[in-house]
Amino acid sequence: MGNRTFLSVTNANAKSIEYEHIAFETNNFLAPIWFCLVGREQFQRYGERLMEAWSKIQPHMDEPDVETFPEWESFSDAFEWQIPWLEAVEQMRLSLPRTLARYPMLAAPVQEWLNTLSTHVRLYPEPVIHLELSQYFSFTGDPALYLKDIEEYVSLCQSPHPSQAKVWQGAAESGYKLGGEHLPWREHKAVQAEQVLETKAAQSDPPTSVKRPSKLLQEFYIWLLAILLAALFLIVYFKTSSFWLAALAFLVPLSVPVLWHILFERPGKTSSHRPKSDALLERNNSLSINVFGMEHFDGNSLIGADGLQTGSAEDPSIPALIPWPQITQAQGISSHEIVLTISADHPPIPVAPIHLRLNGQLSAKDAASAINAIALAYKMAASAHDQ
């Protein structure tokens, strides 16, 4: 048991919140990343409504039957915090770059949190975010202190400061501390159908694949050929007593598969199963390589509100600013190298992947995760506007 808080998603016309609407749940703490969905005006309206309801019930708090008063019902209703998804996702789009620019170690759990949130949001034509925090109020019993705690979490996303580093670092150590327990929406029938399709795909070979002998069978053919050639050598040698004729009888059959390999097998053909990082490195050898760094509070971060600031003024083939909606994916290919895949729908940014090398202390893994999380937030915002 404990004082639980919930982030739920329903449609705008929903009359009640059921358990299946819950996307995230915490026990005895507030999840800081939830408040990237909350703007200051949204928080101010919520606080004013709650304080107004408190002013009406406070004179009756000592009454034994206070919970039967209509003012108590109004006070309970004031805890209901609903944020239209379009408003929430716009705030998230602005908040995440500010946060991840300074705390890139949060990027991987934030991306997982966004993926879970999207499984709920995409179910509804007019999604609404519900924050149920009333049980957290029980820690203080004072709405002013309760709202002060929430305001601190809103500030974490709105205006990150070095003094908040311990909060984010503690949250980064556990995805649960960052966003709560994840409860993705998974319809049973849809999951079963997906598993069936995956099983069938795994059991069937691609129509264009070519059947090749197994390694064990290939080894059997080699030993069989060796035995036959040795037998042929011995037979000719004992029949003719000529070592050279026996050697010729051995070499002529052996030369047939060798010549076949030389004439009909394409030399230099590489395997299609090379490591993905090697393929990306080879593919990007012809592209410009940009060198840049991502700073934290010690300097200006290249993760901006509008896009990734590459700082490539000396290289006209790479734009100085790549807007977030144009980034399809970022992938780390070494400890300090990443590759950006650019959407083909946004010229004149080059469609070919852009190969970037980090010269700062930030690892490529954290940089790629931060870029992917922000790009995902922008995709979710674009999808919300298209509905």
Coordinates of C-alpha atoms in Angstrom, one line a residue:
M1 CA 0.0 0.0 0.0
G2 CA 1.0 3.7 -0.1
N3 CA 0.1 7.0 -1.5
R4 CA -0.2 6.3 -5.2
T5 CA -0.3 8.7 -8.2
F6 CA -1.5 7.9 -11.7
L7 CA -1.1 9.3 -15.2
S8 CA -4.0 8.1 -17.3
V9 CA -5.2 8.7 -20.9
T10 CA -8.8 8.8 -22.0
N11 CA -10.8 10.3 -24.8
A12 CA -12.3 13.8 -24.3
N13 CA -15.8 12.5 -23.9
A14 CA -14.9 9.8 -21.3
K15 CA -17.2 9.9 -18.3
S16 CA -14.9 8.0 -15.9
I17 CA -11.3 6.7 -15.7
E18 CA -10.9 2.9 -15.6
Y19 CA -7.8 0.9 -14.7
E20 CA -7.0 0.2 -18.3
H21 CA -6.7 3.9 -18.9
I22 CA -3.7 4.1 -16.6
A23 CA -0.4 4.6 -18.4
F24 CA 2.0 5.1 -15.4
E25 CA 1.7 4.6 -11.7
T26 CA 3.9 5.6 -8.7
N27 CA 4.0 4.7 -5.1
N28 CA 4.9 7.4 -2.5
F29 CA 6.6 9.8 -4.9
L30 CA 6.0 12.1 -7.9
A31 CA 7.4 11.1 -11.3
P32 CA 9.4 14.1 -12.5
I33 CA 9.1 13.4 -16.3
W34 CA 5.3 13.6 -16.0
F35 CA 5.6 17.4 -15.6
C36 CA 7.2 17.9 -19.0
L37 CA 3.5 17.8 -20.1
V38 CA 2.6 20.7 -17.8
G39 CA 2.9 24.3 -18.7
R40 CA 3.1 27.1 -16.1
E41 CA -0.3 28.5 -17.1
Q42 CA -1.8 25.0 -16.8
F43 CA -0.2 24.6 -13.3
Q44 CA -1.4 28.1 -12.3
R45 CA -5.0 27.3 -13.3
Y46 CA -4.9 24.0 -11.4
G47 CA -3.4 25.7 -8.3
E48 CA -6.0 28.5 -8.3
R49 CA -8.9 26.0 -8.6
L50 CA -7.5 23.9 -5.7
M51 CA -6.9 26.9 -3.4
E52 CA -10.3 28.3 -4.1
A53 CA -12.0 24.9 -3.1
W54 CA -9.7 24.7 0.0
S55 CA -10.8 28.1 1.2
K56 CA -14.4 26.9 1.2
I57 CA -13.8 23.6 3.0
Q58 CA -11.1 24.8 5.5
P59 CA -13.6 26.3 8.0
H60 CA -15.3 22.9 8.3
M61 CA -12.2 20.7 8.5
D62 CA -12.7 20.1 12.2
E63 CA -16.3 18.8 11.7
P64 CA -16.5 15.0 12.3
D65 CA -18.8 14.6 9.2
V66 CA -16.8 17.0 7.0
E67 CA -16.7 14.5 4.1
T68 CA -20.5 14.8 3.8
F69 CA -20.3 18.5 3.1
P70 CA -20.8 19.6 -0.5
E71 CA -17.7 21.8 -0.1
W72 CA -15.7 18.6 0.5
E73 CA -16.9 17.1 -2.8
S74 CA -15.9 20.3 -4.6
F75 CA -12.5 20.1 -2.9
S76 CA -12.1 16.5 -4.1
D77 CA -13.2 17.4 -7.6
A78 CA -10.6 20.2 -7.7
F79 CA -7.8 17.5 -7.6
E80 CA -8.9 16.3 -11.0
W81 CA -6.3 17.6 -13.4
Q82 CA -7.1 17.2 -17.0
I83 CA -4.8 18.4 -19.8
P84 CA -5.9 18.1 -23.5
W85 CA -3.3 16.1 -25.4
L86 CA -2.6 18.8 -27.9
E87 CA -1.7 21.2 -25.1
A88 CA 0.3 18.6 -23.3
V89 CA 2.3 17.4 -26.3
E90 CA 3.2 21.0 -27.3
Q91 CA 4.5 21.6 -23.8
M92 CA 6.5 18.3 -24.0
R93 CA 8.0 19.3 -27.3
L94 CA 9.4 22.5 -25.7
S95 CA 10.4 20.9 -22.4
L96 CA 12.3 17.8 -23.5
P97 CA 15.1 19.6 -25.4
R98 CA 15.8 21.8 -22.4
T99 CA 16.0 18.8 -20.1
L100 CA 17.9 16.4 -22.3
A101 CA 20.4 19.0 -23.4
R102 CA 21.6 19.2 -19.8
Y103 CA 20.9 15.6 -18.7
P104 CA 21.4 13.4 -21.7
M105 CA 21.7 10.3 -19.4
L106 CA 17.9 10.6 -19.1
A107 CA 17.4 10.0 -22.8
A108 CA 17.0 6.2 -22.9
P109 CA 14.4 6.0 -20.1
V110 CA 12.6 9.1 -21.5
Q111 CA 12.4 7.4 -24.9
E112 CA 10.9 4.3 -23.3
W113 CA 8.4 6.5 -21.4
L114 CA 7.4 8.2 -24.6
N115 CA 6.9 4.8 -26.4
T116 CA 4.6 3.7 -23.6
L117 CA 2.6 6.9 -23.6
S118 CA 2.1 6.7 -27.3
T119 CA 0.4 3.3 -27.0
H120 CA -2.3 5.0 -25.0
V121 CA -2.6 8.3 -26.8
R122 CA -3.0 6.8 -30.3
L123 CA -6.1 5.0 -29.3
Y124 CA -8.3 8.1 -29.1
P125 CA -9.2 10.8 -31.6
E126 CA -9.2 13.4 -28.8
P127 CA -6.9 12.2 -26.1
V128 CA -6.8 13.8 -22.7
I129 CA -4.1 13.4 -20.0
H130 CA -5.3 12.9 -16.4
L131 CA -3.0 13.4 -13.5
E132 CA -4.3 11.9 -10.3
L133 CA -2.2 13.2 -7.4
S134 CA -4.7 13.5 -4.6
Q135 CA -3.1 10.7 -2.6
Y136 CA 0.2 12.5 -2.6
F137 CA -1.6 15.4 -0.9
S138 CA -2.0 13.1 2.1
F139 CA 1.8 13.5 2.9
T140 CA 1.2 17.2 3.9
G141 CA -2.5 17.8 4.2
D142 CA -1.7 21.4 3.2
P143 CA -2.5 22.5 -0.3
A144 CA 0.1 25.2 -0.3
L145 CA 2.9 22.7 0.5
Y146 CA 1.4 20.2 -2.0
L147 CA 1.4 22.8 -4.8
K148 CA 4.9 23.9 -3.8
D149 CA 6.2 20.3 -4.4
I150 CA 4.5 20.2 -7.8
E151 CA 5.8 23.6 -8.8
E152 CA 9.4 22.3 -8.1
Y153 CA 8.8 19.4 -10.5
V154 CA 7.3 21.7 -13.2
S155 CA 10.5 23.8 -12.8
L156 CA 12.6 20.7 -13.4
C157 CA 11.4 20.6 -17.0
Q158 CA 10.6 24.3 -17.6
S159 CA 13.9 25.8 -16.4
P160 CA 16.5 23.2 -15.5
H161 CA 19.3 24.4 -13.2
P162 CA 22.5 22.8 -11.9
S163 CA 21.0 22.7 -8.4
Q164 CA 18.5 20.1 -9.7
A165 CA 21.1 17.7 -11.0
K166 CA 20.8 15.3 -8.0
V167 CA 17.0 14.9 -8.7
W168 CA 17.6 14.0 -12.3
Q169 CA 20.6 11.8 -11.6
G170 CA 18.6 9.8 -9.0
A171 CA 15.8 9.4 -11.5
A172 CA 18.2 8.3 -14.2
E173 CA 19.4 5.4 -12.1
S174 CA 15.9 3.9 -12.3
G175 CA 13.3 4.2 -15.0
Y176 CA 10.7 3.7 -12.3
K177 CA 11.9 6.8 -10.4
L178 CA 11.8 8.8 -13.6
G179 CA 8.4 7.9 -15.0
G180 CA 6.7 5.4 -12.7
E181 CA 5.6 1.9 -13.5
H182 CA 4.9 1.6 -17.2
L183 CA 1.6 0.1 -18.1
P184 CA 1.5 0.0 -22.0
W185 CA -1.8 -0.6 -23.7
R186 CA -1.7 -4.0 -25.4
E187 CA -4.9 -5.5 -26.8
H188 CA -4.8 -9.2 -26.3
K189 CA -6.2 -10.1 -29.8
A190 CA -3.8 -7.7 -31.5
V191 CA -0.8 -9.1 -29.6
Q192 CA -1.8 -12.7 -30.4
A193 CA -2.2 -11.8 -34.1
E194 CA 1.2 -10.1 -34.1
Q195 CA 2.8 -13.1 -32.5
V196 CA 1.3 -15.5 -35.1
L197 CA 2.6 -13.4 -37.9
E198 CA 6.1 -13.2 -36.4
T199 CA 6.1 -17.0 -35.9
K200 CA 5.0 -17.6 -39.5
A201 CA 7.7 -15.2 -40.8
A202 CA 10.4 -16.9 -38.7
Q203 CA 9.4 -20.3 -40.0
S204 CA 9.2 -19.4 -43.7
D205 CA 12.2 -18.5 -45.9
P206 CA 12.2 -15.3 -48.0
P207 CA 11.0 -16.1 -51.5
T208 CA 14.3 -14.7 -53.0
S209 CA 16.6 -16.7 -50.7
V210 CA 18.8 -19.4 -52.2
K211 CA 19.2 -22.7 -50.5
R212 CA 22.8 -23.5 -49.7
P213 CA 24.2 -26.8 -48.3
S214 CA 24.8 -26.8 -44.5
K215 CA 28.3 -26.6 -43.1
L216 CA 28.2 -30.2 -42.1
L217 CA 27.1 -31.3 -45.5
Q218 CA 29.9 -29.2 -47.1
E219 CA 32.5 -30.9 -44.9
F220 CA 31.1 -34.3 -45.9
Y221 CA 31.6 -33.5 -49.6
I222 CA 35.1 -32.3 -49.0
W223 CA 36.1 -35.5 -47.2
L224 CA 34.4 -37.6 -49.8
L225 CA 36.3 -35.8 -52.6
A226 CA 39.6 -36.3 -50.7
I227 CA 38.9 -40.1 -50.3
L228 CA 38.0 -40.5 -53.9
L229 CA 41.1 -38.6 -55.1
A230 CA 43.4 -40.6 -52.8
A231 CA 41.8 -43.9 -54.1
L232 CA 42.3 -42.7 -57.7
F233 CA 45.9 -41.8 -57.0
L234 CA 46.7 -45.3 -55.5
I235 CA 44.9 -47.2 -58.2
V236 CA 46.8 -45.4 -61.0
Y237 CA 50.1 -45.7 -59.1
F238 CA 49.7 -49.5 -58.6
K239 CA 48.5 -50.1 -62.2
T240 CA 51.3 -48.0 -63.9
S241 CA 54.0 -47.8 -61.2
S242 CA 54.3 -44.1 -62.3
F243 CA 54.2 -41.5 -59.7
W244 CA 53.7 -38.7 -62.2
L245 CA 50.7 -40.4 -63.9
A246 CA 49.2 -41.0 -60.4
A247 CA 49.7 -37.3 -59.5
L248 CA 48.2 -36.2 -62.7
A249 CA 45.1 -38.4 -62.1
F250 CA 44.9 -36.8 -58.6
L251 CA 45.3 -33.1 -59.8
V252 CA 43.0 -33.2 -62.9
P253 CA 39.7 -33.9 -61.0
L254 CA 40.8 -31.6 -58.2
S255 CA 41.3 -28.7 -60.7
V256 CA 37.6 -28.8 -61.8
P257 CA 36.0 -27.4 -58.6
V258 CA 38.9 -24.9 -58.3
L259 CA 38.4 -23.6 -61.8
W260 CA 34.7 -23.5 -61.3
H261 CA 35.1 -21.3 -58.2
I262 CA 37.5 -18.9 -60.0
L263 CA 35.4 -18.6 -63.2
F264 CA 31.8 -18.5 -61.8
E265 CA 32.1 -17.3 -58.2
R266 CA 32.4 -13.5 -58.0
P267 CA 35.5 -12.7 -56.1
G268 CA 35.4 -10.1 -53.3
K269 CA 31.7 -10.6 -52.6
T270 CA 31.1 -9.6 -49.1
S271 CA 28.7 -11.3 -46.7
S272 CA 25.3 -9.7 -46.2
H273 CA 25.6 -10.5 -42.5
R274 CA 28.3 -7.9 -41.6
P275 CA 27.9 -6.0 -38.4
K276 CA 25.5 -3.0 -38.9
S277 CA 28.1 -0.5 -37.6
D278 CA 30.6 -1.6 -40.3
A279 CA 27.9 -1.2 -43.0
L280 CA 27.1 2.3 -41.7
L281 CA 30.8 3.3 -41.6
E282 CA 31.3 2.1 -45.2
R283 CA 28.1 3.8 -46.5
N284 CA 29.1 7.1 -44.9
N285 CA 32.7 7.2 -46.2
S286 CA 31.7 9.5 -49.1
L287 CA 29.7 11.9 -46.8
S288 CA 31.1 14.9 -45.0
I289 CA 32.3 14.3 -41.5
N290 CA 31.4 17.0 -39.1
V291 CA 33.1 17.5 -35.7
F292 CA 31.2 19.0 -32.9
G293 CA 30.7 18.8 -29.2
M294 CA 27.7 18.8 -26.8
E295 CA 28.2 20.8 -23.7
H296 CA 26.3 20.6 -20.5
F297 CA 26.0 23.5 -18.0
D298 CA 29.6 24.5 -18.7
G299 CA 28.6 25.9 -22.1
N300 CA 25.9 26.1 -24.8
S301 CA 24.3 22.8 -25.7
L302 CA 23.9 21.9 -29.3
I303 CA 20.5 20.4 -28.6
G304 CA 18.3 23.4 -29.2
A305 CA 14.6 24.0 -29.0
D306 CA 14.2 23.9 -32.8
G307 CA 16.8 21.4 -33.8
L308 CA 20.3 20.0 -33.6
Q309 CA 22.9 22.7 -34.0
T310 CA 25.8 21.0 -35.8
G311 CA 28.1 24.0 -36.0
S312 CA 29.2 23.1 -39.5
A313 CA 29.7 26.6 -41.0
E314 CA 32.9 25.3 -42.7
D315 CA 31.1 22.5 -44.4
P316 CA 28.3 23.6 -46.7
S317 CA 27.1 20.1 -47.3
I318 CA 25.8 19.9 -43.7
P319 CA 23.3 22.5 -42.5
A320 CA 24.2 24.4 -39.3
L321 CA 20.8 23.6 -37.9
I322 CA 18.9 20.3 -38.5
P323 CA 15.2 20.8 -37.4
W324 CA 13.9 18.0 -35.2
P325 CA 11.0 17.0 -37.5
Q326 CA 13.6 16.2 -40.2
I327 CA 15.6 13.7 -38.1
T328 CA 14.3 10.2 -38.6
Q329 CA 16.8 8.4 -36.4
A330 CA 20.2 8.8 -34.7
Q331 CA 22.5 5.8 -34.1
G332 CA 25.8 5.5 -32.3
I333 CA 28.3 3.6 -34.4
S334 CA 31.3 4.0 -32.1
S335 CA 32.0 5.6 -28.7
H336 CA 32.0 9.1 -30.1
E337 CA 30.4 8.8 -33.6
I338 CA 26.8 9.0 -34.6
V339 CA 24.9 8.7 -37.9
L340 CA 21.7 10.8 -38.5
T341 CA 19.1 9.5 -40.9
I342 CA 17.2 12.4 -42.5
S343 CA 13.7 12.4 -43.8
A344 CA 13.3 12.5 -47.5
D345 CA 10.3 14.8 -47.2
H346 CA 12.3 17.8 -46.1
P347 CA 14.7 19.2 -48.8
P348 CA 17.3 20.8 -49.1
I349 CA 18.7 18.8 -46.2
P350 CA 20.6 15.9 -47.8
V351 CA 18.7 12.7 -47.7
A352 CA 21.8 10.6 -47.3
P353 CA 22.8 9.8 -43.7
I354 CA 25.0 12.4 -42.0
H355 CA 28.0 11.1 -40.2
L356 CA 29.0 13.1 -37.1
R357 CA 31.8 12.8 -34.7
L358 CA 31.5 14.1 -31.1
N359 CA 34.6 15.9 -29.8
G360 CA 33.2 16.4 -26.3
Q361 CA 32.9 14.1 -23.3
L362 CA 29.3 13.0 -24.2
S363 CA 29.1 9.4 -25.4
A364 CA 27.5 8.7 -28.7
K365 CA 25.0 6.4 -27.0
D366 CA 23.6 9.2 -24.9
A367 CA 23.7 11.7 -27.7
A368 CA 21.8 9.4 -30.1
S369 CA 19.2 8.5 -27.4
A370 CA 18.7 12.2 -26.7
I371 CA 18.2 13.1 -30.3
N372 CA 15.8 10.1 -30.9
A373 CA 13.7 11.0 -27.8
I374 CA 13.3 14.6 -28.9
A375 CA 12.6 13.6 -32.5
L376 CA 9.9 11.2 -31.2
A377 CA 8.3 14.0 -29.2
Y378 CA 8.1 16.1 -32.3
K379 CA 6.5 13.2 -34.3
M380 CA 3.9 12.8 -31.6
A381 CA 3.2 16.6 -31.7
A382 CA 2.9 16.5 -35.5
S383 CA 0.5 13.5 -35.2
A384 CA -1.6 15.3 -32.7
H385 CA -2.0 18.3 -35.0
D386 CA -2.9 16.1 -37.9
Q387 CA -5.9 14.5 -36.0

